[in-house]
Coordinates of C-alpha atoms and ligand atoms in Angstrom, one line a residue:
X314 CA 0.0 0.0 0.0
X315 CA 1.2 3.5 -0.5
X316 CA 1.9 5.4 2.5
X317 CA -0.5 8.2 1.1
X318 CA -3.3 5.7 1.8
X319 CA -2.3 4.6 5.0
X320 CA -5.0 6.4 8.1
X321 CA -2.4 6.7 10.9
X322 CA -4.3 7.2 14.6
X323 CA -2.3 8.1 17.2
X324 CA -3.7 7.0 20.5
X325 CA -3.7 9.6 22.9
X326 CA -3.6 6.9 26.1
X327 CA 0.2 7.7 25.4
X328 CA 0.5 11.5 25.8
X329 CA 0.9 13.9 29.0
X330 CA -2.5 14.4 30.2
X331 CA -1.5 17.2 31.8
X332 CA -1.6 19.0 28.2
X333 CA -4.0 16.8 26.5
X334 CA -4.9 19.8 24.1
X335 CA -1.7 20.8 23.6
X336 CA -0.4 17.2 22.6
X337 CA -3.5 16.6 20.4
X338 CA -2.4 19.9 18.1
X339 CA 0.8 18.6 17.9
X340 CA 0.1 15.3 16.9
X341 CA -2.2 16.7 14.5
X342 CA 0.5 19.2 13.2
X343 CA 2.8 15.8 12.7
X344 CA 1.0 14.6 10.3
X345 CA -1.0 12.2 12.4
X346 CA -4.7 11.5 10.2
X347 CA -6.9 10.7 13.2
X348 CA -7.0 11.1 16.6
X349 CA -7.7 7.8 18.5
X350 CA -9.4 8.1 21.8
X351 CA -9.4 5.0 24.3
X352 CA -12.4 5.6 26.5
X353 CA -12.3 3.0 29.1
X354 CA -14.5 2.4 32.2
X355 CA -12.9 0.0 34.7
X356 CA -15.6 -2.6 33.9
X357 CA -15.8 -3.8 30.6
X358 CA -11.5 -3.5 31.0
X359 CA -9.5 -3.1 34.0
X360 CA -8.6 0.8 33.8
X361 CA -10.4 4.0 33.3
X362 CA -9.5 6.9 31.3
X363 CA -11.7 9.8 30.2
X364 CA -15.6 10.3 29.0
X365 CA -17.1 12.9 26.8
X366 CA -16.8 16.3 28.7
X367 CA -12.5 15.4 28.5
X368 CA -13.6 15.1 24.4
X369 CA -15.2 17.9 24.1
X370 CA -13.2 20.0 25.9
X371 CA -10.0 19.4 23.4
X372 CA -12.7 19.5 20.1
X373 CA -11.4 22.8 19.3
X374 CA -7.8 22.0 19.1
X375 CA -7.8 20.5 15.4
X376 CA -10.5 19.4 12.8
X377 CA -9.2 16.3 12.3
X378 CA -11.4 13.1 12.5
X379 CA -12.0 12.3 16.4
X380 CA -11.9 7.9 16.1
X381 CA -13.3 7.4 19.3
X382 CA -12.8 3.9 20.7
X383 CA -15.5 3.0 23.6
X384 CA -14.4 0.0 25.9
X385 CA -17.8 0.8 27.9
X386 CA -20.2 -1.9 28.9
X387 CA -22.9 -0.9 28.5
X388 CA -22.5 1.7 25.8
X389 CA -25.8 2.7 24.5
X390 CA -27.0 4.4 26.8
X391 CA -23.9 7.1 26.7
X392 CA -23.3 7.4 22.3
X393 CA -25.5 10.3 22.2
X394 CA -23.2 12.0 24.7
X395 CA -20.0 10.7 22.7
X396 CA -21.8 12.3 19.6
X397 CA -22.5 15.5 20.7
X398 CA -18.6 15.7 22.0
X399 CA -17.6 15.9 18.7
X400 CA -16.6 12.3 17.8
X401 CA -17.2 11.7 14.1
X402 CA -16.5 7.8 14.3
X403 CA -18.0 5.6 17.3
X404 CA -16.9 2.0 17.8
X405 CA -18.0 -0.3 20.6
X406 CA -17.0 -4.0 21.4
X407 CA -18.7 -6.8 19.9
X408 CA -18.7 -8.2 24.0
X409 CA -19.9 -4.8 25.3
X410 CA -23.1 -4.7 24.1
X411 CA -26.1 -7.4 23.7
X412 CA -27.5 -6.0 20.9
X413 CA -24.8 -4.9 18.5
X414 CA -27.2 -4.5 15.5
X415 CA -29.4 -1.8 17.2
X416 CA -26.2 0.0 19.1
X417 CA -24.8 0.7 15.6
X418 CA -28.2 1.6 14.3
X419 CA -28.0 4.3 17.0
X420 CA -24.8 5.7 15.9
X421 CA -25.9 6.1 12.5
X422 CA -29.3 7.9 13.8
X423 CA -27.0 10.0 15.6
X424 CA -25.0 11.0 12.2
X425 CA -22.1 9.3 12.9
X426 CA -19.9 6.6 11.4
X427 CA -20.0 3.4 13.2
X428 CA -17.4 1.1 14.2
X429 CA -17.0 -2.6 15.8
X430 CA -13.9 -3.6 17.6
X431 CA -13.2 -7.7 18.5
X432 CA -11.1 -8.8 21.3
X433 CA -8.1 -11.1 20.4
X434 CA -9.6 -14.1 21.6
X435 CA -13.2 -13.1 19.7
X436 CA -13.8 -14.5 16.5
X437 CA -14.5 -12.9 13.0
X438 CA -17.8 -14.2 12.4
X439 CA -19.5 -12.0 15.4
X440 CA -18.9 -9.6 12.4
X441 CA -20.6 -11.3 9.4
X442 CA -24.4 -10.3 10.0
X443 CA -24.1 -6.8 10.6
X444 CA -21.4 -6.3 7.4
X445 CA -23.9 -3.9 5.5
X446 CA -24.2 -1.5 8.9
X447 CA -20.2 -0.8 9.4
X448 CA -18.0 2.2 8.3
X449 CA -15.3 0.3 10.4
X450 CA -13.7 -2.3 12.0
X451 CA -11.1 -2.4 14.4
X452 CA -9.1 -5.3 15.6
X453 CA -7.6 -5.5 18.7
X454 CA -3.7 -6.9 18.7
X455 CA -3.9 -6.8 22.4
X456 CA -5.8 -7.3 25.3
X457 CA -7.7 -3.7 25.9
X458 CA -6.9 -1.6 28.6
X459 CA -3.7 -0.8 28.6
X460 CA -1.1 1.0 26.3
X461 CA 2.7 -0.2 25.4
X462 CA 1.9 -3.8 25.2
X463 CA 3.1 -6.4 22.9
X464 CA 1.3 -7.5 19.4
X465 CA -0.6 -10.6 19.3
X466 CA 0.4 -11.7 15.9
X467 CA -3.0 -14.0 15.8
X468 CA -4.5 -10.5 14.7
X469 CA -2.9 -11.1 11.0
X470 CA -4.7 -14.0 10.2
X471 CA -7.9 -12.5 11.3
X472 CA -6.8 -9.4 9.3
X473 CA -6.6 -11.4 6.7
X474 CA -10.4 -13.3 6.6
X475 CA -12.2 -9.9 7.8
X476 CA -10.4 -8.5 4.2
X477 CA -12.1 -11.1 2.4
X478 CA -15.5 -11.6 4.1
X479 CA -15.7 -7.0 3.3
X480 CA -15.7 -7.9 -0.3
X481 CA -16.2 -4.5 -2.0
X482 CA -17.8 -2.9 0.9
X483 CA -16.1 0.5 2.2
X484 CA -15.4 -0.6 5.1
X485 CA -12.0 0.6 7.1
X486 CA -9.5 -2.0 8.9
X487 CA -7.9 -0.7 11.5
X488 CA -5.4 -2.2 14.1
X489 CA -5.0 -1.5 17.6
X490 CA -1.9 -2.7 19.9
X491 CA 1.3 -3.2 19.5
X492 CA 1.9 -1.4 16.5
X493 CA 5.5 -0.3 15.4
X494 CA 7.8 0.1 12.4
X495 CA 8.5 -3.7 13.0
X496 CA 4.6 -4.9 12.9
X497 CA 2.6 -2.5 11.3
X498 CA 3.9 -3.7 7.8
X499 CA 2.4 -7.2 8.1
X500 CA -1.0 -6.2 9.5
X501 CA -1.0 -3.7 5.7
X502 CA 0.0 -6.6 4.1
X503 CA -2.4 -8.4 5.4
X504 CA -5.2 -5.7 4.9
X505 CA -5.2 -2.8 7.0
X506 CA -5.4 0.5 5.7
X507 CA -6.0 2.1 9.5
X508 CA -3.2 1.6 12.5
X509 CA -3.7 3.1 15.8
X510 CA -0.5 3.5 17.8
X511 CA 0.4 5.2 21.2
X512 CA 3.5 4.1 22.6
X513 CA 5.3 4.3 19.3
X514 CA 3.8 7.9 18.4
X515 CA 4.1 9.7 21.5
X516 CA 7.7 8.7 22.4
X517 CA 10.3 11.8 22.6
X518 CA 7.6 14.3 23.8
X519 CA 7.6 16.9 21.0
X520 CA 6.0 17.9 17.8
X521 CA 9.4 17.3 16.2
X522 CA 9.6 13.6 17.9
X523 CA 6.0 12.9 16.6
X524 CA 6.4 13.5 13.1
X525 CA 9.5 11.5 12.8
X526 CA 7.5 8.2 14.5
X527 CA 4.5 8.9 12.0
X528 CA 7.1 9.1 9.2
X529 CA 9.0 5.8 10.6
X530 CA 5.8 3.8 10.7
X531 CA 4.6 5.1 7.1
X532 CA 8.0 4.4 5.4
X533 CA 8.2 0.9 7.1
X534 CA 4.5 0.7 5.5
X535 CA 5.8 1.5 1.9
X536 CA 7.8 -1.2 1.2
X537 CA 4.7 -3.5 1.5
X538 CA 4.0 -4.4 -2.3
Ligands
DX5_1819 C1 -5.6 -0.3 24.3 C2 -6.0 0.8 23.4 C3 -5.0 1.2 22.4 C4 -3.6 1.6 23.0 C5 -2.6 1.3 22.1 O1 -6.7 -0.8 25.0 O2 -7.2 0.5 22.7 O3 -5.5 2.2 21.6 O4 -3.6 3.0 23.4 O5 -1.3 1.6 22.7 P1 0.0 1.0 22.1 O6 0.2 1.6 20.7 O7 1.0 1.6 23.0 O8 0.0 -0.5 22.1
ZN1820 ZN1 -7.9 2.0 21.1

């Protein structure tokens, strides 16, 4: 894939919360395409981060797209509040909700672009009957919950048969976990065309250090025929 194609989405679970605003711009400046926002509740995974007064309140700090990841169970009963923060994609957990056709009917009533992400351990078919009702999906290449932790490569496989079973539908595949220089290559090769990363992105602490890690992952990206 070319590296003009590729969504990059840093995750800002790796960034000084202190400046969350601050960090955001930069990223954004660095040539970052997205910005990926883990929202985690400390039930449906073990840690909590932030919920959609933190989101609105750093709206104003770039127009890029707001890809906002909810590890939340349940999670209908709070999209409307995710929407009106300003997050233009929504994606809940196949596991996090019992009705997964109606939660992403909701986000579409709500004018939004909806996502789906799978655990590692879930399989692809959870996916297959609600195909025709996804902008995205999003596979997990570790464990939620935590940033910095290492890539499950059972994710390229599924990469792989989540590729096929799209067919010619628009749909985006995006990867979250793990991903560097080193293993963001064979999740594109395998399919991807969206990688969220947070450890490898917001390493060095400045706009500077950003831009080169965005560049590293794209040009390791390239060279995938
Ligand atoms: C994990 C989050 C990820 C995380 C990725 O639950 O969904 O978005 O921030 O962090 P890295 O890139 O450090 O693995
Ligand atoms: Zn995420």
């Amino acid at each position: 894939m070319s590296e003009d194609n590729l969504i990059i989405a840093p995750s800002v679970l790796a960034c000084d919360f202190s400046k969350l605003g601050n960090e955001i711009e930069a990223v954004a400046e660095a040539g970052a395409d997205w910005i990926h926002l883990d929202v985690m509740d400390g039930h449906f995974v073990p840690n909590i981060t932030f919920g959609p007064a933190i989101i609105q309140s750093v709206r104003n700090r770039t127009d890029k797209i707001f890809d906002c990841h909810l590890m939340i169970e349940p999670c209908d009963p709070f999209l409307a509040a995710f929407a009106d923060a300003g997050c233009d994609i929504i994606t809940v957990h196949a596991e996090a909700t019992k009705h997964l056709d109606r939660s992403l009917q909701a986000i579409h009533e709500l004018g939004k672009k909806a996502g789906v992400s799978i655990n590692p351990s879930t399989p692809v078919n959870v996916l297959e009957n609600v195909l025709d009702r996804l902008d995205l999906i999003l596979l997990m290449s570790v464990n939620p919950g935590f940033g910095g932790q290492k890539f499950i490569h059972s994710v390229i496989d599924k990469t792989r048969a989540i590729k096929q079973m799209i067919g010619g539908r628009p749909i985006d595949i995006e990867i979250d976990g793990g991903i560097t220089p080193e293993t963001a290559p064979l999740v594109v090769a395998a399919g991807a065309n969206a990688l969220v990363a947070g450890s490898a992105i917001f390493r060095g602490s400045s706009k500077k250090a950003y831009s080169g890690n965005i560049q590293a992952i794209r040009s390791a990206v390239n060279e995938v025929d």
